[in-house]
Short mmCIF file of C-alpha atoms in Angstrom, two decimals:
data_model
loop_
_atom_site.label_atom_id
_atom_site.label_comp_id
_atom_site.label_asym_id
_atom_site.label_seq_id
_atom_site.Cartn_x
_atom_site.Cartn_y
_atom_site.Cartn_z
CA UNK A 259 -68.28 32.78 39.10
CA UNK A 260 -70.92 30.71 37.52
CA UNK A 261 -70.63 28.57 33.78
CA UNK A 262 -71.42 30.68 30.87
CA UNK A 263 -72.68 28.63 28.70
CA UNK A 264 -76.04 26.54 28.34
CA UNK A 265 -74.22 23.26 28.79
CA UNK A 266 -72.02 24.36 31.32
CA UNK A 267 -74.88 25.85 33.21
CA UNK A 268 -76.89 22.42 32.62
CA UNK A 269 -73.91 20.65 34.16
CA UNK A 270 -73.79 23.07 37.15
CA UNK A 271 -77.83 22.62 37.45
CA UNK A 272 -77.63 18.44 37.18
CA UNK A 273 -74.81 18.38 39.93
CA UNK A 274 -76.83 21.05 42.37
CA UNK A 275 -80.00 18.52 42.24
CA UNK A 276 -77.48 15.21 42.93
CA UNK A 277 -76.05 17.18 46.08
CA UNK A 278 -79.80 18.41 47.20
CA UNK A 279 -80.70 14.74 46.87
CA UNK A 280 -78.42 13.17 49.21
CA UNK A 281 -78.80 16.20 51.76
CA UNK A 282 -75.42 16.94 51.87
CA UNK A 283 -75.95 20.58 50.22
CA UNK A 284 -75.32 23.64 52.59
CA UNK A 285 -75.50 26.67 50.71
CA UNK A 286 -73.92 29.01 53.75
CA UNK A 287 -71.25 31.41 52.79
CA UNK A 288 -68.31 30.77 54.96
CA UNK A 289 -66.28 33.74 55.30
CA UNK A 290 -62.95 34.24 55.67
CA UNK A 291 -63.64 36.26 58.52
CA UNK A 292 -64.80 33.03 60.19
CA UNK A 293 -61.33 31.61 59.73
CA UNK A 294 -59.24 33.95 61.69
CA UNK A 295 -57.03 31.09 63.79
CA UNK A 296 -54.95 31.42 60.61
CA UNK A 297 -53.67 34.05 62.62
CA UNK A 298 -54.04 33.01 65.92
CA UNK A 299 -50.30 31.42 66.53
CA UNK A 300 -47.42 32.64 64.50
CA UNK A 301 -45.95 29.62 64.15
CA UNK A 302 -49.18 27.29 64.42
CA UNK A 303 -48.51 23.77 62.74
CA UNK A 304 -50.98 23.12 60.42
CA UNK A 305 -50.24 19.30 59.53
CA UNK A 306 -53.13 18.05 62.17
CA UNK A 307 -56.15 16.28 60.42
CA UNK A 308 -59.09 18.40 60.21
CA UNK A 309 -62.67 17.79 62.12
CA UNK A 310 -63.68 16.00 58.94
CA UNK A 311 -61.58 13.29 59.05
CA UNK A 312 -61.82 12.75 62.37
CA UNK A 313 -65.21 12.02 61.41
CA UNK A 314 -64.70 9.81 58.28
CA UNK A 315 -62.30 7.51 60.65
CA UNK A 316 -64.91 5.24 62.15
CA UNK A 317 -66.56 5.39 58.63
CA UNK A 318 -63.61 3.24 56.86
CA UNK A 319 -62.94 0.99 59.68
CA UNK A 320 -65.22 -1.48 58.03
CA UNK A 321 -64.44 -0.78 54.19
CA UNK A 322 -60.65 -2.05 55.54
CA UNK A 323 -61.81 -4.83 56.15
CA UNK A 324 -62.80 -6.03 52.60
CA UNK A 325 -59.89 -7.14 50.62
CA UNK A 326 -57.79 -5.06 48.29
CA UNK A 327 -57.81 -4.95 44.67
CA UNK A 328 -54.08 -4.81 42.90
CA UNK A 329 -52.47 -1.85 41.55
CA UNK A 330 -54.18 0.26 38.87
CA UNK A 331 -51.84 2.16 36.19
CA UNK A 332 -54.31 3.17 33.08
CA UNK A 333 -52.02 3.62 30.44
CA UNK A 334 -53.94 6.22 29.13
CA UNK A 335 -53.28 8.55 31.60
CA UNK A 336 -50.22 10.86 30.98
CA UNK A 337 -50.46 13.90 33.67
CA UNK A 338 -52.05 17.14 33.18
CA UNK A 339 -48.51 19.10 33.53
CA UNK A 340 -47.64 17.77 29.35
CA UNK A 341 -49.73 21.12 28.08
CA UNK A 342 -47.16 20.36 24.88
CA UNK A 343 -50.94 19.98 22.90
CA UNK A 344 -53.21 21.87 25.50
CA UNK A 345 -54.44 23.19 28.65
CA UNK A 346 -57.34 21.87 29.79
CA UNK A 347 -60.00 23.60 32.40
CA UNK A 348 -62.40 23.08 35.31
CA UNK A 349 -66.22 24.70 35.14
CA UNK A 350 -67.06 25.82 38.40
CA UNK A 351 -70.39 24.16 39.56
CA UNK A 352 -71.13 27.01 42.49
CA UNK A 353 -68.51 28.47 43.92
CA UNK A 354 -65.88 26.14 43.23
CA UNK A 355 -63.20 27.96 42.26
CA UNK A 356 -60.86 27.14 45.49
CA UNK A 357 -61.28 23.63 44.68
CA UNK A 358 -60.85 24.22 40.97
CA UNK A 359 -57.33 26.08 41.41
CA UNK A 360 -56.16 23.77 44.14
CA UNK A 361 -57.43 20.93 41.68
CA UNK A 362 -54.83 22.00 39.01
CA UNK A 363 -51.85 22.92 41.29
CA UNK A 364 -52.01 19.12 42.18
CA UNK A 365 -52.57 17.92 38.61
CA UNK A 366 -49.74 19.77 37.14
CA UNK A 367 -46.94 18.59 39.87
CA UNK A 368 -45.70 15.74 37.71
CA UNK A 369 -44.31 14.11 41.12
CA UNK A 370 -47.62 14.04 42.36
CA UNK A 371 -49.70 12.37 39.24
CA UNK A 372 -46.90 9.42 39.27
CA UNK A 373 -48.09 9.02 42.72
CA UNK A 374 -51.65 8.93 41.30
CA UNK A 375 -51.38 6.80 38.45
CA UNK A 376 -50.21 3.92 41.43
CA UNK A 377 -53.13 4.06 43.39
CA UNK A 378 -55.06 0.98 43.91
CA UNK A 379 -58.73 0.21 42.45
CA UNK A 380 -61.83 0.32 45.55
CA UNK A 381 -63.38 -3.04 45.08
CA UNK A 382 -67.26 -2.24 44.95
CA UNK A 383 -68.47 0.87 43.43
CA UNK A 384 -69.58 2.37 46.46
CA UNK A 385 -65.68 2.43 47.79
CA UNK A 386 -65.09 3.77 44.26
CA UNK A 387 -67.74 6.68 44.55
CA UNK A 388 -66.23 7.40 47.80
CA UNK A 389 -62.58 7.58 47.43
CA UNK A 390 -61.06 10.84 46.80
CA UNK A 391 -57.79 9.46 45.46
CA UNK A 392 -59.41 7.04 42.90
CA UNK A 393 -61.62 10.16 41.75
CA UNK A 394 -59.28 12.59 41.21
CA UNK A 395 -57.57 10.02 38.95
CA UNK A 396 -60.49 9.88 36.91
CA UNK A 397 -60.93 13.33 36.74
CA UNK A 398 -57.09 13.39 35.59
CA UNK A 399 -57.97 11.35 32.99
CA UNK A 400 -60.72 12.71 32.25
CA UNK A 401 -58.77 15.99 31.26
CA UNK A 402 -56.50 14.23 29.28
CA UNK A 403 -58.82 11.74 27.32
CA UNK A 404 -61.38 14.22 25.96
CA UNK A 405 -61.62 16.94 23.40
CA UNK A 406 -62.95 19.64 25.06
CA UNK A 407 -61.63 22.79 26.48
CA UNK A 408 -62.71 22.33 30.33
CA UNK A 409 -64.53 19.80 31.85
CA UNK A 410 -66.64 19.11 35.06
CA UNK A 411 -65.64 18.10 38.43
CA UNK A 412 -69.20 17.30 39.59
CA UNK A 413 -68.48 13.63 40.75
CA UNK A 414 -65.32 14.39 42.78
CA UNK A 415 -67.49 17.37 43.83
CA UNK A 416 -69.48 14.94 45.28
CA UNK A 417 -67.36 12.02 46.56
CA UNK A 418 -65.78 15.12 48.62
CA UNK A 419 -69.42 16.04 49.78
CA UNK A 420 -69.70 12.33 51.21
CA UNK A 421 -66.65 13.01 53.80
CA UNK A 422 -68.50 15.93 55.10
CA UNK A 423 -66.97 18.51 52.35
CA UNK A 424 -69.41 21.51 51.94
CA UNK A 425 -70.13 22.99 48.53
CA UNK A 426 -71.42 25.75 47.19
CA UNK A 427 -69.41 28.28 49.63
CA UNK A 428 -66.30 30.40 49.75
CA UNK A 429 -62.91 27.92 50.83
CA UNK A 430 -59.90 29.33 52.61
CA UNK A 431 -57.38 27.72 49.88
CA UNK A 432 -55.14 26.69 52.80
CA UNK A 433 -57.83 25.11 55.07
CA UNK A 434 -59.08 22.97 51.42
CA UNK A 435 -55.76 22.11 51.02
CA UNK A 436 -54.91 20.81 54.15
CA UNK A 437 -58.41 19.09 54.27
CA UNK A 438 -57.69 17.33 50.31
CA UNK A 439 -54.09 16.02 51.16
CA UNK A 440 -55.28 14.66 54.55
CA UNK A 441 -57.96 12.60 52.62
CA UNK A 442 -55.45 11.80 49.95
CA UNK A 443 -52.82 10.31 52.40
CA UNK A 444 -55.77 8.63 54.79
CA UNK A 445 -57.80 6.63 51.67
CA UNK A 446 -54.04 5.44 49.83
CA UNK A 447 -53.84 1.67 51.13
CA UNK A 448 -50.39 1.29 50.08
CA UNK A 449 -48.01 2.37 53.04
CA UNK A 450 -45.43 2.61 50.29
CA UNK A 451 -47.49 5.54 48.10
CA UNK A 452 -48.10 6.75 51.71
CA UNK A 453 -44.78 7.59 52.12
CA UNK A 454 -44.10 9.59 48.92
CA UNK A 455 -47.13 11.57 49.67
CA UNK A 456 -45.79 12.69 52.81
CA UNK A 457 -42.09 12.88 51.88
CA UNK A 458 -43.81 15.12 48.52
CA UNK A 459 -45.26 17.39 50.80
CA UNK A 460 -44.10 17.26 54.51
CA UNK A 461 -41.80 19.62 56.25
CA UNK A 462 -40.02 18.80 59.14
CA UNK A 463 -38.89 20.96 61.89
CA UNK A 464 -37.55 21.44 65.61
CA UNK A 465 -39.69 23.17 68.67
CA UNK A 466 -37.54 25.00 71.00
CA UNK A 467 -38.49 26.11 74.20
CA UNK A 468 -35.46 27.26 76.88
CA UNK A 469 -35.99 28.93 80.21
CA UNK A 470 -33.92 32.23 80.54
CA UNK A 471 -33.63 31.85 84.00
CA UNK A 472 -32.52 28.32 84.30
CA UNK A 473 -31.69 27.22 80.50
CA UNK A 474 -33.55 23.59 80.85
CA UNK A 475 -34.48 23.65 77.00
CA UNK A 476 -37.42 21.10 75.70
CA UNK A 477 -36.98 20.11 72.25
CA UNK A 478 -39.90 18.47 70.03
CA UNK A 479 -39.90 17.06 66.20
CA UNK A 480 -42.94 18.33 64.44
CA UNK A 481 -44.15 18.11 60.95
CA UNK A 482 -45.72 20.47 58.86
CA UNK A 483 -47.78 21.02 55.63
CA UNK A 484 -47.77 24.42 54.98
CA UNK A 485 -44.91 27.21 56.59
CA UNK A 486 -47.60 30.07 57.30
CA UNK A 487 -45.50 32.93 57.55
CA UNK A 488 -47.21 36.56 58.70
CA UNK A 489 -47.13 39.17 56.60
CA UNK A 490 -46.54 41.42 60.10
CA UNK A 491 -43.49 41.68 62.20
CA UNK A 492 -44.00 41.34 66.00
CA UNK A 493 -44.58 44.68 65.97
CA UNK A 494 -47.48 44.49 63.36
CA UNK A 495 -44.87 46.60 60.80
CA UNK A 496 -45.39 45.09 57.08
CA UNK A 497 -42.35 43.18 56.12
CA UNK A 498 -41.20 43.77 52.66
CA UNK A 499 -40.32 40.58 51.16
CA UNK A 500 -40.85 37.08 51.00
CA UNK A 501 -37.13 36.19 52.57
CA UNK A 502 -38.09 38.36 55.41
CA UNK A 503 -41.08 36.70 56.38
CA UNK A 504 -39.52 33.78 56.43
CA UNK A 505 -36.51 35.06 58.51
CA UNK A 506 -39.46 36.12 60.99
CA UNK A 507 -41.13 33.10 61.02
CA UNK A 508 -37.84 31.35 62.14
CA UNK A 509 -36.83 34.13 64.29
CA UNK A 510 -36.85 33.59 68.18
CA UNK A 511 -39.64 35.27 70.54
CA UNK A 512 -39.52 35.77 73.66
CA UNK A 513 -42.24 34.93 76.20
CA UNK A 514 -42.61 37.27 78.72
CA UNK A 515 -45.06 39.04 81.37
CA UNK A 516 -48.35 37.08 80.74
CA UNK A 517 -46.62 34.17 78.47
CA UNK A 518 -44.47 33.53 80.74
CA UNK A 519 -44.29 29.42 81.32
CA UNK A 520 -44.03 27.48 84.17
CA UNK A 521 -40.70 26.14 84.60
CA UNK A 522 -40.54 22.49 86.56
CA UNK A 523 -36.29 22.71 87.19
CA UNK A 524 -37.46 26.34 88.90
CA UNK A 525 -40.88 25.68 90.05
CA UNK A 526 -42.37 28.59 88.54
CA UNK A 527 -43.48 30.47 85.61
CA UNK A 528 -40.65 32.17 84.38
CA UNK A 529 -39.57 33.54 80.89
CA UNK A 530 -38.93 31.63 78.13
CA UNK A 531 -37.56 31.74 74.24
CA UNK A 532 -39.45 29.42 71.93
CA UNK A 533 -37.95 29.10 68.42
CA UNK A 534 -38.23 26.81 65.52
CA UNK A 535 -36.01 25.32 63.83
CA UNK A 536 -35.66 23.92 60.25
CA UNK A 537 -34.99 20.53 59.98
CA UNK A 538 -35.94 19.10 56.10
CA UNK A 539 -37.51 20.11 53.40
CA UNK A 540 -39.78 18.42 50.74
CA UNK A 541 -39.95 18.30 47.13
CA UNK A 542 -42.91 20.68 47.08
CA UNK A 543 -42.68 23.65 49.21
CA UNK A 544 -45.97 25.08 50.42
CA UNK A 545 -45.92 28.35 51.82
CA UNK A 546 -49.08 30.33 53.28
CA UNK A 547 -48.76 33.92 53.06
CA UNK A 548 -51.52 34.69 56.30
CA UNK A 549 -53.33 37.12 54.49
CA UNK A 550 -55.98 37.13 56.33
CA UNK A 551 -56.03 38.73 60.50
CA UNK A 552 -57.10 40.58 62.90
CA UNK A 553 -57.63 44.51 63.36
CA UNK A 554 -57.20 46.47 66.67
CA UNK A 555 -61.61 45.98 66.82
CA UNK A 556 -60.79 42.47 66.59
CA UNK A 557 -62.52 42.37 62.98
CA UNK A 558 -60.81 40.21 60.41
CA UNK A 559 -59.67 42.05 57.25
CA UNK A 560 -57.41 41.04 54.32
CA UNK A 561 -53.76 42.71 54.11
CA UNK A 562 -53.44 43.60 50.34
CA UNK A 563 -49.92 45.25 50.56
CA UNK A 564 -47.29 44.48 48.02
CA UNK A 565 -45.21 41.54 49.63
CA UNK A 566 -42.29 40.20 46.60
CA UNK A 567 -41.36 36.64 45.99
CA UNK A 568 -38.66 35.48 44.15
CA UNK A 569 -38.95 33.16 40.86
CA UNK A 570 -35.53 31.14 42.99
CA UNK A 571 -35.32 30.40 46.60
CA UNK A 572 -32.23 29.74 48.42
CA UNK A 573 -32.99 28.96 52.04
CA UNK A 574 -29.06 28.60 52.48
CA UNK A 575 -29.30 32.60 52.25
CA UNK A 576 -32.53 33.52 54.01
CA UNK A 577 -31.74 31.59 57.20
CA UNK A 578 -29.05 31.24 60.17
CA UNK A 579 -27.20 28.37 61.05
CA UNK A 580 -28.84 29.01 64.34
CA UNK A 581 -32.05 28.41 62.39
CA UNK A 582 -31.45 25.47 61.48
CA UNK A 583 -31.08 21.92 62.72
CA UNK A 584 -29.79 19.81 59.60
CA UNK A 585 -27.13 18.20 57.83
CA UNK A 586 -24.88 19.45 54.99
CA UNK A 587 -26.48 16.80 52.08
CA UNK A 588 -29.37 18.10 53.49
CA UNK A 589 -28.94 22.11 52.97
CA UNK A 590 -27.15 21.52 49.82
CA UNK A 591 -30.99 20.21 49.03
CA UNK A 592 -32.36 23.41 49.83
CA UNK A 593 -32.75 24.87 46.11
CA UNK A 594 -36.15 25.77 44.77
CA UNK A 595 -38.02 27.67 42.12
CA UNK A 596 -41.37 28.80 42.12
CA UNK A 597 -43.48 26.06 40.47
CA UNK A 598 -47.25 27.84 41.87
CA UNK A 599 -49.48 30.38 42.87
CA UNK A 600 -53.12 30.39 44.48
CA UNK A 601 -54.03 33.83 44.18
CA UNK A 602 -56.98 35.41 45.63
CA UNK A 603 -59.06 38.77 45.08
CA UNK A 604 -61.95 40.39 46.96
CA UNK A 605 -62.17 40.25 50.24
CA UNK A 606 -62.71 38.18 53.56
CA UNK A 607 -66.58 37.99 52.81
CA UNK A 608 -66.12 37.32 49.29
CA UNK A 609 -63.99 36.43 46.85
CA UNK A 610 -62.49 34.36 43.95
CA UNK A 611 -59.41 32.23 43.42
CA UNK A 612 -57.42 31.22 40.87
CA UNK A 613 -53.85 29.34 40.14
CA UNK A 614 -50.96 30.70 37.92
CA UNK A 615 -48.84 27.43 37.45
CA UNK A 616 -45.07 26.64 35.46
CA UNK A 617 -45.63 23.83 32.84
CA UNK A 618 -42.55 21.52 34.34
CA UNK A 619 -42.59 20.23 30.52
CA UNK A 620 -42.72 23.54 28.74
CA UNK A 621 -41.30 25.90 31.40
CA UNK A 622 -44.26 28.50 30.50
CA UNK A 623 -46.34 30.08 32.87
CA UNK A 624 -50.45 29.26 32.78
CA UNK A 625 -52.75 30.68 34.03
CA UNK A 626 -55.83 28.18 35.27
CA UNK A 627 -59.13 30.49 35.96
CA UNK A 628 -62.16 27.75 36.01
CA UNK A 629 -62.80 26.75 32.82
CA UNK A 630 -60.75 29.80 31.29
CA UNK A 631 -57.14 28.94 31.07
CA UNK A 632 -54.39 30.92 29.17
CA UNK A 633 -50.73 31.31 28.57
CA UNK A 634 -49.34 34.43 30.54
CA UNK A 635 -45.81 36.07 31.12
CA UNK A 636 -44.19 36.49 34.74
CA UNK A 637 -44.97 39.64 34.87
CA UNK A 638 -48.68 38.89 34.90
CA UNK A 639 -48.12 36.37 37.97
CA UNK A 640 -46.07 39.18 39.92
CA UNK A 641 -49.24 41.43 39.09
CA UNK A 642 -50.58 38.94 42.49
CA UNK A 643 -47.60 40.54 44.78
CA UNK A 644 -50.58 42.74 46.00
CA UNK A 645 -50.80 46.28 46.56
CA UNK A 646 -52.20 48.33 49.21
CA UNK A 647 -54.85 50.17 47.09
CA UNK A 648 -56.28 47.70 45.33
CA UNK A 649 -57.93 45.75 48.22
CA UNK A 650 -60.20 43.95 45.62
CA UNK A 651 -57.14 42.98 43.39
CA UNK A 652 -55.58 39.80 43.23
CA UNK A 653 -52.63 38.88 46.02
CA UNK A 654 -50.89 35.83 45.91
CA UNK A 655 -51.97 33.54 49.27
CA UNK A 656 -50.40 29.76 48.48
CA UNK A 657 -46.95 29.76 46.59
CA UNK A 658 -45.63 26.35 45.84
CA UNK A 659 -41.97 25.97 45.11
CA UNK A 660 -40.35 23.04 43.93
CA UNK A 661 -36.78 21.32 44.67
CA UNK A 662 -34.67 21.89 41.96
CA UNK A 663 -32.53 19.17 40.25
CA UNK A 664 -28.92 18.69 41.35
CA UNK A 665 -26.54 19.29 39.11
#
């Protein structure tokens, strides 16, 4: 989805001929067939840093080094989730839209921009150029401080291009995610902001794994980004709800025949139950709806049934006790309502995204399309529950929920 107009297509233009400069541009189309470990491992924890960083590590080793600048709070810099005057938009510079809706869905969590607003200054403008946290506060700002009705992301665009970010082609929302909070949490410098990110965003839970023949059990604490829940019970059936996905995802398995483990109290592979439990919850909930897997000829393809998700989530009433591994202060914690949704439509070759978002000011629903963004009803954000002949129409993929205040 290109810029319409001539200034919108001159932006789109200038920032195609900065990316060509630095050689960083790789116009590839990534598919979303290329992406099918999304499906690989039901319950696959997806908080591991990505390639990229691993990458960008030895690059900031010496950038430490310099010294640090204080704390930077522009006062003119309110958050883009007070839409009490207006909604502003991104313009897609070449296949942006991923970033674009992923952009906003940050912006508009009012949690997250006080985190922003905190961050501290790069010293030299090179730093500055190259720090994704320090950009996306301009760009924040940006949206606030101007007059017009969308504006550009072409130097975060770029900054993002410098840690090995390739534009111009079609983003799996919850690889980009995963891929902009790592960067976000790696370039913050104060452990303290650190923290909230992770506490904002992390969920923590419990790895069970319990021989059947001997019961030794193995426990391990892991942390998580997203919950990616299948849309497909164990025995590829479509599940029919949100609540029962998750009840799935949480549900034991049993390993048998060739999963079988090797047990050390027995000395021999044997069968096993592995199960997760749920340990905490963060502020902002981040669930991947896996979309996106493979068919019996091992071809990828994009489930476009009709899966429901509630406006209010109770995890109190969608899970065991036996799923769970927490405290009582903690359940009593375990509240939300939907705050966000990524939707995408087309297919796993192509496609387009876009975000319907909650003001957390107004309480209306928004819908944040590029540079197009309009009020809309809930029954416009349900029209993204899917539906299984419409494989080109729009199905939610990220939903965001967020904690909801204690009364």
């Amino acid at each position: 989805m290109r810029p319409r107009g001539k200034a919108e297509g001159r932006l789109w233009l200038r920032a195609l001929e900065i990316l060509q400069e630095l050689s960083f541009c790789d116009c590839t189309i990534l598919s979303m067939s290329q992406r099918g470990e999304h499906q690989e491992s039901k319950k696959k924890l997806e908080i591991s840093p990505s390639e990229t960083m691993k990458a960008e590590e030895e690059s900031y080793k010496e950038e430490n080094k310099e010294p640090k600048s204080e704390d930077w709070r522009p006062p003119s810099v309110f958050g883009a989730a007070d839409l009490k005057n207006r909604a502003v938009g991104l313009y897609n510079i070449g296949q942006t839209c991923c970033l674009n809706s992923l952009l906003q869905v940050f912006f508009m969590n009012i949690h997250f921009t006080k985190i922003l607003r905190r961050i501290s200054v790069p010293v030299c403008g090179t730093q500055k150029k190259k720090n994704v946290p320090y950009q996306m506060l301009l760009l924040l700002e940006k949206m606030q401080c101007g007059k017009q009705k969308a504006v550009s992301p072409k130097e975060l665009a770029i900054c993002l291009v410098a840690h090995g970010v390739t534009m111009f082609v079609q983003y799996d929302a919850a690889q980009l995610f995963l891929t902009l909070w790592n960067l976000l949490k790696k370039q913050m410098k104060n452990p303290e902001l650190v923290e909230k990110l992770s506490d904002l965003y992390t969920i923590s839970v419990q790895e069970h794994l319990t021989c059947q023949t001997c019961s030794s059990e193995t426990k391990r604490n892991s942390s998580m980004l997203t919950l990616p829940v299948s849309l497909l019970d164990s025995d590829s059936h479509m599940l029919k709800t949100l609540e029962e996905c998750l009840q799935c995802f949480f549900r034991p398995e049993e390993l048998t025949g060739h999963n079988m483990c090797f047990c050390e109290h027995c000395g021999k592979k044997t069968p096993f139950q592995q199960s997760v439990k749920l340990v905490h919850l963060p502020q902002t909930l981040t669930i991947h709806l896996k979309r996106f897997c493979f068919g019996r000829s091992a071809y990828i393809h994009k489930i476009s049934s009709c899966l429901p998700f509630p406006q209010d989530l109770d995890f109190n009433a969608v899970l065991t006790e036996q799923q769970c591994q927490a405290y009582d202060n903690e359940k009593a914690a375990w509240q939300y309502e939907l705050f966000a949704v990524v939707a995408h439509s087309g297919s796993t070759s192509y496609g387009h995204y876009c975000a319907y978002i909650r003001s957390l000011t107004e309480c209306k629903w928004y819908c944040f399309n590029d540079s197009l963004v309009e009020q809309v009803s809930w029954d416009d954000v349900k029209s993204t529950y899917g539906h299984s002949d419409l494989s080109w129409g729009q199905t939610a993929y990220l939903l965001f929920y967020m904690r909801k205040h204690r009364q």
